[in-house]
Rosetta silent file (secondary structure, phi, psi, omega in degrees, C-alpha in Angstrom):
SEQUENCE: MPDTTEHPQPTSDAADLKARIEAERTGQAFVYYKDADARQQILLLDPGAERLSVGRRGDQDIVLAWDKQVSRAHALLEKRGGDWTLVDELSQNGSYVNGDRVNKRTRLAHKDVMCFGTTRITFEDRASTEQIDSTARSSEETWAPMTPRDRDVLRALCRPLVDDSSGLPASNEEIAAEVALSVDSVKSRLRAQYERYGLVDLRQGEKRTRLARLLLSNGTFKPHDF
SCORE:     score description
SCORE:     0.000 S_00000001
   1 L     0.000  129.047 -175.647    0.089   -0.052   -0.041 S_00000001
   2 L   -66.862  149.478  169.082    1.424    3.518   -0.767 S_00000001
   3 L   -73.300  118.286 -172.616    1.909    5.889    1.986 S_00000001
   4 L  -100.323   -3.698  178.356   -0.826    8.329    1.871 S_00000001
   5 L   -57.522  127.998  170.365    0.419   10.283    5.017 S_00000001
   6 L   -71.564  132.998  176.566    0.719   14.008    4.448 S_00000001
   7 L  -116.425  130.193  173.553    4.311   15.107    5.265 S_00000001
   8 L   -52.064  137.433  178.015    5.030   18.819    5.768 S_00000001
   9 L  -109.683  134.159  170.237    7.287   20.120    2.842 S_00000001
  10 L   -51.079  140.261  179.048   10.063   22.673    3.373 S_00000001
  11 L   -73.845  152.787 -166.862    9.430   25.987    2.158 S_00000001
  12 L   -74.870  158.704  174.509   11.362   27.279   -0.968 S_00000001
  13 H   -54.549  -40.870 -172.393   14.336   29.676   -0.506 S_00000001
  14 H   -68.595  -37.427  173.764   12.341   32.281   -2.403 S_00000001
  15 H   -57.504  -50.687 -173.224    9.331   31.948    0.026 S_00000001
  16 H   -65.584  -44.168  175.662   11.732   32.208    3.016 S_00000001
  17 H   -66.481  -32.224  171.783   13.442   35.269    1.695 S_00000001
  18 H   -64.513  -42.388  174.773   10.250   37.074    1.010 S_00000001
  19 H   -55.634  -35.712 -177.947    9.171   36.317    4.586 S_00000001
  20 H   -71.402  -48.798  176.646   12.386   37.650    6.024 S_00000001
  21 H   -52.128  -51.113 -178.903   11.921   40.851    3.856 S_00000001
  22 H   -61.800  -38.355 -174.961    8.449   41.418    5.128 S_00000001
  23 H   -68.039  -40.325  178.903    9.710   40.904    8.757 S_00000001
  24 H   -52.498  -48.527 -171.094   12.498   43.576    7.908 S_00000001
  25 H   -63.647  -13.965  176.586    9.889   46.048    6.890 S_00000001
  26 L   -67.886  -23.215 -166.062    8.241   46.038   10.240 S_00000001
  27 L    73.628    9.417  179.110   11.343   47.669   11.621 S_00000001
  28 L  -100.639  146.392  176.117   11.476   45.296   14.377 S_00000001
  29 L   -72.536  154.331 -177.936   14.397   43.005   15.335 S_00000001
  30 E  -158.870  163.379  176.264   13.452   39.334   14.722 S_00000001
  31 E  -124.310  161.652  178.630   15.162   35.821   14.720 S_00000001
  32 E  -149.676  140.425  178.108   14.437   33.192   12.152 S_00000001
  33 E  -152.541 -179.120 -179.688   15.377   29.497   12.105 S_00000001
  34 E  -109.414  141.263  169.233   14.198   26.011   10.592 S_00000001
  35 L   -85.371 -163.052 -179.598   12.139   23.669   12.570 S_00000001
  36 L   -59.068  -37.255 -175.349   12.010   19.797   12.569 S_00000001
  37 L   -97.092   25.527  177.824   10.285   19.781    9.323 S_00000001
  38 L    63.747   19.080 -176.466   12.656   22.171    7.741 S_00000001
  39 L   -96.997  132.162 -176.832   10.109   24.954    7.737 S_00000001
  40 E   -65.259  131.934 -179.098   11.377   28.536    8.315 S_00000001
  41 E  -115.788  132.430  175.627   10.046   30.006   11.553 S_00000001
  42 E  -123.236  128.446  172.488   10.161   33.851   12.206 S_00000001
  43 E  -116.036  108.299  174.173    9.786   35.457   15.525 S_00000001
  44 E   -68.587  137.667  176.739    9.427   39.190   15.746 S_00000001
  45 L   -91.295  107.732  177.692   10.929   40.570   18.879 S_00000001
  46 L   -54.739  124.911 -175.322    8.464   42.934   20.517 S_00000001
  47 L   -58.250  -18.145  170.877   10.126   46.237   21.196 S_00000001
  48 L   -91.317   -5.262  174.928    8.481   46.129   24.609 S_00000001
  49 L   -67.519  148.010  179.334    9.680   42.759   25.501 S_00000001
  50 L  -119.689  -17.207 -177.084   12.589   42.402   27.901 S_00000001
  51 E  -156.123  134.535  169.405   13.217   38.526   27.886 S_00000001
  52 E  -131.413  138.609 -175.355   12.707   35.548   25.781 S_00000001
  53 E  -100.045  142.163 -176.195   13.557   32.071   26.758 S_00000001
  54 E  -127.757  130.488  175.280   15.020   29.360   24.483 S_00000001
  55 E   173.823 -176.064 -169.147   14.889   25.512   25.160 S_00000001
  56 L   -87.086  -18.464  177.285   13.378   22.232   24.705 S_00000001
  57 L   -71.349  152.961 -168.503   10.592   22.549   27.265 S_00000001
  58 L   -72.332  -20.582 -179.288    7.223   23.483   26.040 S_00000001
  59 L   -80.623    3.754 -173.173    6.954   26.536   28.170 S_00000001
  60 L   -77.858  163.155  174.481    9.922   28.208   26.613 S_00000001
  61 L   -79.979  -29.166  174.620    9.326   31.264   24.179 S_00000001
  62 E  -122.135  108.534 -170.121   11.320   29.637   21.526 S_00000001
  63 E  -105.426  116.050 -171.086   10.650   25.852   21.772 S_00000001
  64 L  -110.544   48.065 -165.428   13.306   23.728   20.192 S_00000001
  65 L   -58.737  -24.321 -174.533   11.635   20.325   21.274 S_00000001
  66 L   -83.229  -18.589 -174.341   13.014   18.281   18.317 S_00000001
  67 L   -88.716  109.401 -178.543   16.744   19.049   19.228 S_00000001
  68 L   -74.661   -7.738  179.606   17.883   16.548   21.835 S_00000001
  69 L   -97.461   13.908 -178.232   21.066   18.388   22.317 S_00000001
  70 L  -104.064  125.081  169.628   19.172   21.559   23.580 S_00000001
  71 L   -64.001  149.329  175.629   18.599   21.709   27.410 S_00000001
  72 L   -49.360  -43.917  169.517   15.061   22.146   28.648 S_00000001
  73 L  -124.611  102.409 -172.024   15.853   25.729   29.632 S_00000001
  74 L   -87.397  -46.143 -171.404   18.827   26.470   27.387 S_00000001
  75 E  -172.174  159.726 -179.672   19.412   30.159   27.111 S_00000001
  76 E  -114.950  134.831  159.396   17.868   33.772   27.424 S_00000001
  77 E   -97.135  119.627  176.111   17.565   36.563   25.055 S_00000001
  78 E  -123.759  151.229  179.764   17.464   39.771   27.162 S_00000001
  79 E   -98.880  124.384  174.831   17.337   43.368   26.334 S_00000001
  80 E  -123.033  117.587  179.522   20.055   45.491   27.953 S_00000001
  81 L    65.859   27.159 -172.515   20.487   49.085   27.212 S_00000001
  82 L    72.984    9.799 -177.801   18.264   48.877   24.186 S_00000001
  83 E  -119.484  128.776  173.539   20.313   46.046   22.815 S_00000001
  84 E   -74.405  136.078  177.794   19.380   42.285   22.644 S_00000001
  85 E  -129.257  162.761 -177.724   21.821   40.111   24.366 S_00000001
  86 E  -114.028  136.541 -178.615   22.348   36.227   24.875 S_00000001
  87 E  -135.922  122.002 -177.911   22.799   34.532   28.058 S_00000001
  88 E   -93.920  139.659 -173.842   23.267   30.873   28.386 S_00000001
  89 L   -83.713   40.616  177.152   21.403   29.110   31.171 S_00000001
  90 L    65.879   33.999 -173.976   24.288   26.821   32.296 S_00000001
  91 L   -70.213  162.553 -179.448   23.003   24.440   29.455 S_00000001
  92 L   -59.852  -40.396 -175.690   24.629   21.114   28.978 S_00000001
  93 L  -116.815    8.068  173.679   26.107   21.643   25.530 S_00000001
  94 L    73.431  162.314  179.322   26.516   25.423   25.599 S_00000001
  95 E  -113.574  149.325 -175.192   25.307   28.300   23.434 S_00000001
  96 E  -141.612  147.124 -178.891   27.431   29.702   20.600 S_00000001
  97 E  -124.843  113.349  174.362   27.360   33.120   18.596 S_00000001
  98 L    64.149   27.653 -175.888   29.123   33.005   15.328 S_00000001
  99 L    79.172    6.264  173.364   30.907   29.795   16.411 S_00000001
 100 E  -104.214  133.360 -178.342   32.272   31.152   19.582 S_00000001
 101 E   -58.900  135.736 -178.378   31.000   29.668   22.824 S_00000001
 102 L   -90.430  111.617 -175.274   29.148   32.106   25.043 S_00000001
 103 L  -106.131  -11.524  178.063   30.749   32.360   28.395 S_00000001
 104 L  -153.333  172.536 -178.447   29.164   35.685   29.476 S_00000001
 105 L   -53.548  130.053 -175.033   26.318   38.165   28.373 S_00000001
 106 E  -127.681  123.210 -178.948   26.921   38.576   24.704 S_00000001
 107 E   -76.418  128.648 -178.455   25.550   41.491   22.822 S_00000001
 108 L   -79.610  134.840  176.254   23.710   40.556   19.453 S_00000001
 109 L  -110.420  153.350  175.964   24.524   42.144   16.129 S_00000001
 110 L   -53.056  129.013  171.372   22.519   42.178   12.842 S_00000001
 111 L    76.966   12.266  172.723   22.878   38.805   11.161 S_00000001
 112 L   -62.517  143.536 -177.378   24.555   37.106   14.167 S_00000001
 113 E  -114.056  117.541  168.065   23.977   33.316   13.985 S_00000001
 114 E   -80.870  146.614  168.840   23.223   31.627   17.427 S_00000001
 115 E  -132.032  136.325  173.201   23.586   27.942   17.803 S_00000001
 116 E  -129.485  105.257 -171.910   21.758   25.857   20.379 S_00000001
 117 L    67.658 -125.752  179.907   22.498   22.181   20.084 S_00000001
 118 L  -104.107   10.721 -169.750   22.229   21.543   16.252 S_00000001
 119 E  -100.317  143.414 -174.332   19.724   24.374   15.627 S_00000001
 120 E  -123.112  122.825  178.219   21.081   27.679   14.119 S_00000001
 121 E  -111.105  129.709 -178.509   19.039   30.790   14.864 S_00000001
 122 E  -111.587  137.768 -179.141   19.778   34.024   13.140 S_00000001
 123 E   -95.181  133.694  178.144   19.340   37.360   14.699 S_00000001
 124 E  -142.745  128.868  178.786   18.496   40.274   12.492 S_00000001
 125 L  -154.063   88.111  179.755   18.136   43.958   13.499 S_00000001
 126 H   -57.372  -24.171 -175.606   18.937   46.424   10.677 S_00000001
 127 H   -68.576  -39.365  178.288   18.547   49.293   12.975 S_00000001
 128 H   -61.401  -40.618  175.759   21.602   48.329   14.783 S_00000001
 129 H   -60.669  -39.846 -172.849   23.577   48.183   11.419 S_00000001
 130 H   -73.614  -40.035  176.956   22.552   51.634   10.576 S_00000001
 131 H   -55.175  -46.835 -179.833   23.821   52.950   14.000 S_00000001
 132 H   -59.760  -45.371 -176.170   27.292   51.218   13.307 S_00000001
 133 H   -52.249  -50.163  175.271   27.349   52.645    9.805 S_00000001
 134 H   -47.619  -61.781  170.152   26.773   56.150   11.164 S_00000001
 135 H   -46.947  -43.142 -179.824   29.641   55.716   13.616 S_00000001
 136 H   -64.763  -42.378  176.496   31.920   54.342   10.931 S_00000001
 137 H   -64.550  -36.635  173.167   31.333   57.345    8.672 S_00000001
 138 H   -69.112  -36.079  174.548   32.183   59.685   11.355 S_00000001
 139 H   -65.738  -38.049 -175.992   35.289   57.771   12.138 S_00000001
 140 H   -53.834  -34.962 -176.607   36.318   57.713    8.492 S_00000001
 141 L   -72.687  -13.793  178.643   36.628   61.594    8.412 S_00000001
 142 L  -107.890    4.867 -178.693   39.374   61.505   10.958 S_00000001
 143 L  -108.508  151.850  164.274   41.534   58.583    9.462 S_00000001
 144 L   -66.243  144.760 -164.905   43.897   58.539    6.642 S_00000001
 145 L   -60.733  160.922  173.849   42.804   56.262    3.608 S_00000001
 146 L   -73.443  148.424  174.528   43.748   52.480    4.012 S_00000001
 147 L   -80.322  166.859  174.323   46.971   51.390    2.415 S_00000001
 148 H   -60.888  -29.883  175.963   46.786   48.754   -0.339 S_00000001
 149 H   -71.331  -32.618 -179.439   48.149   46.136    1.971 S_00000001
 150 H   -66.514  -39.123 -176.174   45.461   46.956    4.570 S_00000001
 151 H   -79.000  -17.723  174.062   42.768   46.484    1.899 S_00000001
 152 H   -64.373  -36.485 -177.443   44.350   43.017    0.894 S_00000001
 153 H   -72.076  -41.519  179.495   44.067   41.972    4.511 S_00000001
 154 H   -73.590  -30.171  177.588   40.459   43.195    4.819 S_00000001
 155 H   -63.920  -47.032  167.873   39.430   41.797    1.465 S_00000001
 156 H   -52.760  -48.083  168.357   40.803   38.448    2.737 S_00000001
 157 H   -50.429  -49.248 -171.837   38.760   38.796    5.848 S_00000001
 158 H   -80.941  -15.927 -164.749   35.539   39.404    4.121 S_00000001
 159 H   -60.746  -44.831  178.740   35.864   36.866    1.390 S_00000001
 160 H   -50.803  -34.091 -167.694   34.023   33.884    3.244 S_00000001
 161 H   -85.976  -11.690 -179.633   30.957   36.168    3.761 S_00000001
 162 H   -58.336  -40.273 -175.599   30.509   37.133    0.006 S_00000001
 163 H  -101.303  -16.047  177.884   28.699   34.150   -0.951 S_00000001
 164 L  -140.420   99.734  178.492   27.180   33.226    2.650 S_00000001
 165 L   -61.317  -21.576  177.908   26.230   36.347    4.728 S_00000001
 166 L   -98.341   23.377 -177.217   25.810   34.102    7.674 S_00000001
 167 L   -85.490 -174.375  169.626   29.236   32.632    7.399 S_00000001
 168 L  -119.864  149.228 -171.842   32.392   33.581    9.403 S_00000001
 169 L   -57.907  173.300  169.994   35.242   35.720    8.494 S_00000001
 170 L   -66.766  141.100  175.969   38.614   34.390    7.590 S_00000001
 171 L   -78.291  172.387  174.818   40.917   33.466   10.503 S_00000001
 172 H   -46.022  -56.587 -179.191   44.225   35.316   11.081 S_00000001
 173 H   -65.814  -38.059  170.336   46.124   32.288    9.591 S_00000001
 174 H   -61.528  -41.937  174.634   43.972   32.092    6.498 S_00000001
 175 H   -70.627  -36.756  176.926   44.420   35.798    5.732 S_00000001
 176 H   -59.970  -40.220 -172.642   48.134   35.407    6.299 S_00000001
 177 H   -68.439  -40.525 -173.698   48.452   32.617    3.893 S_00000001
 178 H   -66.029  -37.260 -169.900   46.352   34.512    1.280 S_00000001
 179 H  -111.115    6.631  174.865   48.170   37.928    1.259 S_00000001
 180 L    60.828   52.386  168.072   51.774   36.476    2.290 S_00000001
 181 L  -124.301  167.624  177.457   52.188   38.340    5.579 S_00000001
 182 L   -72.576  158.312 -179.642   52.958   37.109    9.084 S_00000001
 183 H   -67.370  -34.216 -173.074   50.033   36.311   11.540 S_00000001
 184 H   -73.348  -37.485 -178.121   51.356   39.123   13.822 S_00000001
 185 H   -64.616  -40.031 -175.594   51.211   41.654   10.829 S_00000001
 186 H   -66.461  -43.056 -178.246   47.739   40.595   10.067 S_00000001
 187 H   -56.780  -50.133 -170.678   46.721   40.921   13.779 S_00000001
 188 H   -57.301  -40.725 -177.520   48.388   44.398   13.879 S_00000001
 189 H   -74.981  -37.920 -173.274   46.373   45.651   10.689 S_00000001
 190 H   -72.923  -39.900  175.644   43.049   44.271   11.910 S_00000001
 191 H   -53.927  -35.165  174.295   43.648   46.002   15.277 S_00000001
 192 H   -69.669  -24.186  173.705   43.972   49.247   13.780 S_00000001
 193 H   -70.827  -42.468  174.753   40.679   48.690   11.906 S_00000001
 194 H   -54.256  -48.582  176.286   38.930   47.770   15.093 S_00000001
 195 H   -63.742  -39.404 -177.326   40.065   51.101   16.622 S_00000001
 196 H   -64.898  -29.439  176.148   39.051   52.945   13.403 S_00000001
 197 L  -101.397   16.266  175.743   35.452   51.643   13.527 S_00000001
 198 L    66.512   41.678 -170.769   34.922   51.846   17.240 S_00000001
 199 L  -125.087   20.128 -171.918   34.945   48.022   17.630 S_00000001
 200 L   -64.212  -47.851 -155.484   37.865   47.548   20.209 S_00000001
 201 L   -80.360   -9.955  178.914   35.805   46.914   23.257 S_00000001
 202 L   -76.700  145.505  168.803   33.825   43.883   21.517 S_00000001
 203 L   -55.341  152.228 -166.107   34.931   40.324   21.980 S_00000001
 204 H   -48.795  -52.738 -177.419   37.389   38.977   19.492 S_00000001
 205 H   -60.235  -41.858  175.962   34.770   36.786   17.342 S_00000001
 206 H   -63.957  -44.603 -179.053   32.223   39.535   17.474 S_00000001
 207 H   -62.793  -38.714  170.540   34.429   42.252   16.448 S_00000001
 208 H   -53.413  -50.375 -173.859   35.837   40.255   13.461 S_00000001
 209 H   -69.691  -50.782 -179.103   32.295   39.463   12.192 S_00000001
 210 H   -59.841  -45.538 -176.828   31.084   43.192   12.659 S_00000001
 211 H   -58.433  -50.815 -175.614   34.072   44.485   10.957 S_00000001
 212 H   -67.787  -38.964  175.992   33.680   42.113    7.885 S_00000001
 213 H   -68.891  -41.624 -179.805   29.806   42.853    7.612 S_00000001
 214 H   -66.353  -42.759 -177.816   30.346   46.521    7.908 S_00000001
 215 H   -67.287  -31.645  174.945   33.107   46.657    5.161 S_00000001
 216 H   -80.416  -21.830  171.851   30.632   44.719    2.845 S_00000001
 217 H   -95.148  -17.167  177.872   27.885   47.000    3.614 S_00000001
 218 L   -91.110    0.742  174.519   29.408   50.446    3.610 S_00000001
 219 L   104.529  -17.464 -171.472   30.682   50.344    0.208 S_00000001
 220 L   -51.579  -41.498 -178.722   34.456   49.699    1.139 S_00000001
 221 L  -126.534  137.731 -179.484   34.290   46.507   -1.018 S_00000001
 222 L  -111.989  161.148  179.683   32.040   45.775   -4.191 S_00000001
 223 H   -46.418  -36.475 -175.788   31.311   42.430   -5.673 S_00000001
 224 H   -75.928  -19.109  172.598   33.954   42.791   -8.325 S_00000001
 225 H   -59.303  -13.962  175.767   36.595   43.144   -5.616 S_00000001
 226 L  -108.820    0.000    0.000   36.400   39.389   -5.153 S_00000001
C-alpha cells in the first residue's frame, strides 16, 4: 500500500527570503530558524519585551523540542540598554554566537548566528547596523585612507561572507596565507581597523564579524573586488 500520510514540505528559498524581507519592513528585530520539518520560523521581537527564553521545554518562548542536544531551559535573550543580548542558562552543551561559545552576556548584532544544540537561529536587527554605519562614517573623516596592503588583509577577511552572509570571516592564519604576511602583521592591521571603527571593546569573534559585515555593507568592497 502506498504511504498516503501528508508530510510537511520545506518552504522554498524564495518564499523564505520573501518572509524575511516582510519581517524587516516592520522595523523590528527578529529571529528566524528552521524547525523539525525544515520550515522557516520567524519570531518578531516585541520592542516592549525584555526577555525571551530558549529551550526544549514546552513553556519556553522559543521551543526547540526536536533538538535533543538542547537543554530544557537552554538560554535567554534579554534586552539590556536597548540592545538584545544572549545569556546561556548553564546548558549542558552550551550556546554559541558566530562559532564562539558564550561564556558571559553577549550583545547580539545584525545577522549574528546563534547555535543551540544543532539548531541555528539568526538574529536580524537592521537598525543596529545603521547605527554602526553612522559611527563608521564619522570615524572615516578622521582617518587616513587604508593602504593597499590593508585592503588586501580586509578583502581576505571578508571573502568567506561574500557568498554566505551568515558565514564566518577568515581566520588570521587564513588571511596571512592568502596575502603573504605574518600572522602578527595581520593582527596588527586588523587591530588598527577595530580602533578605526570603534569595535575594540567587543569580544574577538564579534568584532571580526562586525568589521567584515560593515566593510561589505558600507561600500568599502564591491562584488567585483572578489
